[in-house]
Amino acid sequence: MHDEFLCHVTAYGTCEGKRIGVPLGSYRAPTLALALWWLRDRAAWIAERLDPQPDAEHLPAGALVPVADTVPDVPAVLRAWCGDDAQQELVADELAAGRLIRIATSDETTEYELLAESVDALRMQRTIPALVVSVG
C-alpha cells in the first residue's frame, strides 16, 4: 500500500501560439482517502468557478447567460466524476497500486487536468536504472 500521494491541478491553454500550463493547486496527501478527497474538492471548485449558481451573492443580476448546447460542459463532467462511485473506486485502486492517475476534460479554450501519484512509486522509479540505448 502506498502511503503518500502528490496531487496537482493544472489548467492548460494557448498563449501566443504556445501551450502553457497554469498551476491551480498542489497537495501532498498523507493518505489515499485525503488524496481522493482533495481531487474531488478541486474538481468541484473548478466546476463552481466555471458554472456558479445564478443566485450567488457575489454575482450581479444578469451576469450569467446560458451557453449553446454545443459548448463542452466541463463543470458537468467534473461534477459527474465527483459523484461517480465506480470512478472513485477505480482511481483509488490505481493509486493504491502505485500508478499515476490523470483526470482531464476540456472546453474550446482550456484543458483542466487533475493528477495524482504515489510518493513511494516516484521514489521506486528513481532507484530503477535508466534504460540506455546505443544508437549508431
PDB file of C-alpha atoms in Angstrom:
ATOM      1  CA  MET A   1       0.000   0.000   0.000  1.00  0.00           C
ATOM      2  CA  HIS A   2       1.298   3.431  -0.921  1.00  0.00           C
ATOM      3  CA  ASP A   3       1.056   5.912   1.926  1.00  0.00           C
ATOM      4  CA  GLU A   4       1.617   9.394   0.492  1.00  0.00           C
ATOM      5  CA  PHE A   5       0.363  10.966  -2.697  1.00  0.00           C
ATOM      6  CA  LEU A   6       1.254  14.065  -4.688  1.00  0.00           C
ATOM      7  CA  CYS A   7      -1.788  15.728  -6.228  1.00  0.00           C
ATOM      8  CA  HIS A   8      -1.781  18.531  -8.779  1.00  0.00           C
ATOM      9  CA  VAL A   9      -4.406  20.542 -10.643  1.00  0.00           C
ATOM     10  CA  THR A  10      -3.422  22.471 -13.762  1.00  0.00           C
ATOM     11  CA  ALA A  11      -5.250  24.423 -16.453  1.00  0.00           C
ATOM     12  CA  TYR A  12      -3.697  24.393 -19.926  1.00  0.00           C
ATOM     13  CA  GLY A  13      -4.363  26.900 -22.655  1.00  0.00           C
ATOM     14  CA  THR A  14      -2.714  28.578 -25.604  1.00  0.00           C
ATOM     15  CA  CYS A  15      -0.953  31.930 -25.437  1.00  0.00           C
ATOM     16  CA  GLU A  16       0.755  33.401 -28.478  1.00  0.00           C
ATOM     17  CA  GLY A  17       0.591  30.012 -30.166  1.00  0.00           C
ATOM     18  CA  LYS A  18       2.241  28.133 -27.288  1.00  0.00           C
ATOM     19  CA  ARG A  19       0.621  25.682 -24.889  1.00  0.00           C
ATOM     20  CA  ILE A  20       1.028  26.911 -21.329  1.00  0.00           C
ATOM     21  CA  GLY A  21       0.051  25.426 -18.004  1.00  0.00           C
ATOM     22  CA  VAL A  22      -1.235  27.388 -15.056  1.00  0.00           C
ATOM     23  CA  PRO A  23      -0.982  25.545 -11.734  1.00  0.00           C
ATOM     24  CA  LEU A  24      -4.250  25.708  -9.805  1.00  0.00           C
ATOM     25  CA  GLY A  25      -3.010  23.866  -6.748  1.00  0.00           C
ATOM     26  CA  SER A  26      -0.910  21.059  -5.319  1.00  0.00           C
ATOM     27  CA  TYR A  27      -1.297  18.907  -2.245  1.00  0.00           C
ATOM     28  CA  ARG A  28       0.838  16.241  -0.625  1.00  0.00           C
ATOM     29  CA  ALA A  29      -1.789  13.927   0.794  1.00  0.00           C
ATOM     30  CA  PRO A  30      -0.716  11.780   3.758  1.00  0.00           C
ATOM     31  CA  THR A  31      -3.366   9.140   2.959  1.00  0.00           C
ATOM     32  CA  LEU A  32      -5.208   7.730  -0.021  1.00  0.00           C
ATOM     33  CA  ALA A  33      -8.524   8.944   1.383  1.00  0.00           C
ATOM     34  CA  LEU A  34      -7.225  12.518   1.636  1.00  0.00           C
ATOM     35  CA  ALA A  35      -5.807  12.374  -1.898  1.00  0.00           C
ATOM     36  CA  LEU A  36      -9.212  11.341  -3.244  1.00  0.00           C
ATOM     37  CA  TRP A  37     -10.982  13.974  -1.144  1.00  0.00           C
ATOM     38  CA  TRP A  38      -8.636  16.710  -2.390  1.00  0.00           C
ATOM     39  CA  LEU A  39      -9.068  15.716  -6.055  1.00  0.00           C
ATOM     40  CA  ARG A  40     -12.867  15.744  -5.696  1.00  0.00           C
ATOM     41  CA  ASP A  41     -12.737  19.053  -3.836  1.00  0.00           C
ATOM     42  CA  ARG A  42     -10.615  20.666  -6.554  1.00  0.00           C
ATOM     43  CA  ALA A  43     -12.834  19.275  -9.320  1.00  0.00           C
ATOM     44  CA  ALA A  44     -15.893  20.712  -7.567  1.00  0.00           C
ATOM     45  CA  TRP A  45     -14.024  24.012  -7.012  1.00  0.00           C
ATOM     46  CA  ILE A  46     -13.259  24.316 -10.734  1.00  0.00           C
ATOM     47  CA  ALA A  47     -16.837  23.406 -11.657  1.00  0.00           C
ATOM     48  CA  GLU A  48     -18.261  26.043  -9.316  1.00  0.00           C
ATOM     49  CA  ARG A  49     -15.997  28.750 -10.738  1.00  0.00           C
ATOM     50  CA  LEU A  50     -16.826  27.855 -14.323  1.00  0.00           C
ATOM     51  CA  ASP A  51     -20.531  27.416 -13.656  1.00  0.00           C
ATOM     52  CA  PRO A  52     -21.600  29.254 -10.492  1.00  0.00           C
ATOM     53  CA  GLN A  53     -25.130  29.204  -9.197  1.00  0.00           C
ATOM     54  CA  PRO A  54     -27.110  32.095 -10.739  1.00  0.00           C
ATOM     55  CA  ASP A  55     -28.204  33.326  -7.312  1.00  0.00           C
ATOM     56  CA  ALA A  56     -24.645  33.551  -5.938  1.00  0.00           C
ATOM     57  CA  GLU A  57     -24.267  36.694  -3.819  1.00  0.00           C
ATOM     58  CA  HIS A  58     -21.028  37.810  -5.473  1.00  0.00           C
ATOM     59  CA  LEU A  59     -22.569  37.944  -8.965  1.00  0.00           C
ATOM     60  CA  PRO A  60     -24.610  40.902 -10.163  1.00  0.00           C
ATOM     61  CA  ALA A  61     -28.068  40.101 -11.509  1.00  0.00           C
ATOM     62  CA  GLY A  62     -27.947  39.098 -15.176  1.00  0.00           C
ATOM     63  CA  ALA A  63     -24.177  38.460 -15.137  1.00  0.00           C
ATOM     64  CA  LEU A  64     -24.608  34.843 -16.230  1.00  0.00           C
ATOM     65  CA  VAL A  65     -26.012  33.798 -19.569  1.00  0.00           C
ATOM     66  CA  PRO A  66     -26.635  30.293 -20.908  1.00  0.00           C
ATOM     67  CA  VAL A  67     -24.192  28.901 -23.461  1.00  0.00           C
ATOM     68  CA  ALA A  68     -25.066  26.896 -26.554  1.00  0.00           C
ATOM     69  CA  ASP A  69     -25.648  23.172 -26.201  1.00  0.00           C
ATOM     70  CA  THR A  70     -22.652  22.598 -28.473  1.00  0.00           C
ATOM     71  CA  VAL A  71     -20.199  24.059 -25.919  1.00  0.00           C
ATOM     72  CA  PRO A  72     -18.389  21.306 -23.967  1.00  0.00           C
ATOM     73  CA  ASP A  73     -19.724  21.260 -20.402  1.00  0.00           C
ATOM     74  CA  VAL A  74     -16.591  20.959 -18.274  1.00  0.00           C
ATOM     75  CA  PRO A  75     -18.425  21.690 -14.995  1.00  0.00           C
ATOM     76  CA  ALA A  76     -20.924  18.877 -15.670  1.00  0.00           C
ATOM     77  CA  VAL A  77     -18.113  16.440 -16.474  1.00  0.00           C
ATOM     78  CA  LEU A  78     -16.245  17.334 -13.280  1.00  0.00           C
ATOM     79  CA  ARG A  79     -19.373  17.145 -11.132  1.00  0.00           C
ATOM     80  CA  ALA A  80     -20.281  13.775 -12.659  1.00  0.00           C
ATOM     81  CA  TRP A  81     -16.793  12.459 -11.944  1.00  0.00           C
ATOM     82  CA  CYS A  82     -17.035  13.616  -8.321  1.00  0.00           C
ATOM     83  CA  GLY A  83     -20.325  11.778  -7.875  1.00  0.00           C
ATOM     84  CA  ASP A  84     -19.372   8.550  -9.674  1.00  0.00           C
ATOM     85  CA  ASP A  85     -18.568   5.940  -7.017  1.00  0.00           C
ATOM     86  CA  ALA A  86     -17.223   3.479  -9.605  1.00  0.00           C
ATOM     87  CA  GLN A  87     -14.780   6.086 -10.946  1.00  0.00           C
ATOM     88  CA  GLN A  88     -13.678   6.982  -7.431  1.00  0.00           C
ATOM     89  CA  GLU A  89     -13.021   3.313  -6.664  1.00  0.00           C
ATOM     90  CA  LEU A  90     -11.067   2.908  -9.906  1.00  0.00           C
ATOM     91  CA  VAL A  91      -8.902   5.937  -9.079  1.00  0.00           C
ATOM     92  CA  ALA A  92      -8.333   4.604  -5.557  1.00  0.00           C
ATOM     93  CA  ASP A  93      -7.299   1.188  -6.893  1.00  0.00           C
ATOM     94  CA  GLU A  94      -4.888   2.702  -9.420  1.00  0.00           C
ATOM     95  CA  LEU A  95      -3.281   4.981  -6.830  1.00  0.00           C
ATOM     96  CA  ALA A  96      -3.034   2.155  -4.299  1.00  0.00           C
ATOM     97  CA  ALA A  97      -1.244   0.095  -6.945  1.00  0.00           C
ATOM     98  CA  GLY A  98       1.299   2.887  -7.406  1.00  0.00           C
ATOM     99  CA  ARG A  99       0.089   4.112 -10.792  1.00  0.00           C
ATOM    100  CA  LEU A 100      -0.229   7.728 -11.897  1.00  0.00           C
ATOM    101  CA  ILE A 101      -3.819   8.805 -12.460  1.00  0.00           C
ATOM    102  CA  ARG A 102      -4.929  11.634 -14.715  1.00  0.00           C
ATOM    103  CA  ILE A 103      -8.423  13.081 -14.982  1.00  0.00           C
ATOM    104  CA  ALA A 104      -8.743  15.624 -17.774  1.00  0.00           C
ATOM    105  CA  THR A 105     -11.543  17.450 -19.518  1.00  0.00           C
ATOM    106  CA  SER A 106     -11.569  20.443 -21.809  1.00  0.00           C
ATOM    107  CA  ASP A 107     -13.677  23.082 -23.459  1.00  0.00           C
ATOM    108  CA  GLU A 108     -12.904  25.208 -26.501  1.00  0.00           C
ATOM    109  CA  THR A 109     -10.084  27.143 -24.823  1.00  0.00           C
ATOM    110  CA  THR A 110      -8.806  25.264 -21.787  1.00  0.00           C
ATOM    111  CA  GLU A 111      -7.911  21.758 -20.618  1.00  0.00           C
ATOM    112  CA  TYR A 112      -8.307  21.039 -16.914  1.00  0.00           C
ATOM    113  CA  GLU A 113      -6.093  18.275 -15.521  1.00  0.00           C
ATOM    114  CA  LEU A 114      -6.092  16.570 -12.145  1.00  0.00           C
ATOM    115  CA  LEU A 115      -3.076  14.354 -11.456  1.00  0.00           C
ATOM    116  CA  ALA A 116      -2.150  12.163  -8.525  1.00  0.00           C
ATOM    117  CA  GLU A 117       0.678   9.754  -7.942  1.00  0.00           C
ATOM    118  CA  SER A 118       2.223   7.829  -5.118  1.00  0.00           C
ATOM    119  CA  VAL A 119       5.292   9.357  -3.488  1.00  0.00           C
ATOM    120  CA  ASP A 120       6.572   5.807  -2.892  1.00  0.00           C
ATOM    121  CA  ALA A 121       6.162   4.907  -6.567  1.00  0.00           C
ATOM    122  CA  LEU A 122       8.118   8.025  -7.552  1.00  0.00           C
ATOM    123  CA  ARG A 123      10.919   7.048  -5.180  1.00  0.00           C
ATOM    124  CA  MET A 124      10.961   3.497  -6.531  1.00  0.00           C
ATOM    125  CA  GLN A 125      11.184   4.761 -10.126  1.00  0.00           C
ATOM    126  CA  ARG A 126      14.265   6.765  -9.226  1.00  0.00           C
ATOM    127  CA  THR A 127      16.038   3.633  -7.988  1.00  0.00           C
ATOM    128  CA  ILE A 128      15.439   1.700 -11.226  1.00  0.00           C
ATOM    129  CA  PRO A 129      18.436   2.051 -13.533  1.00  0.00           C
ATOM    130  CA  ALA A 130      17.716   4.145 -16.603  1.00  0.00           C
ATOM    131  CA  LEU A 131      17.380   2.336 -19.887  1.00  0.00           C
ATOM    132  CA  VAL A 132      20.257   3.392 -22.102  1.00  0.00           C
ATOM    133  CA  VAL A 133      20.082   2.510 -25.779  1.00  0.00           C
ATOM    134  CA  SER A 134      23.054   2.986 -28.038  1.00  0.00           C
ATOM    135  CA  VAL A 135      22.121   4.404 -31.421  1.00  0.00           C
ATOM    136  CA  GLY A 136      24.538   4.368 -34.198  1.00  0.00           C
TER     137      GLY A 136
END
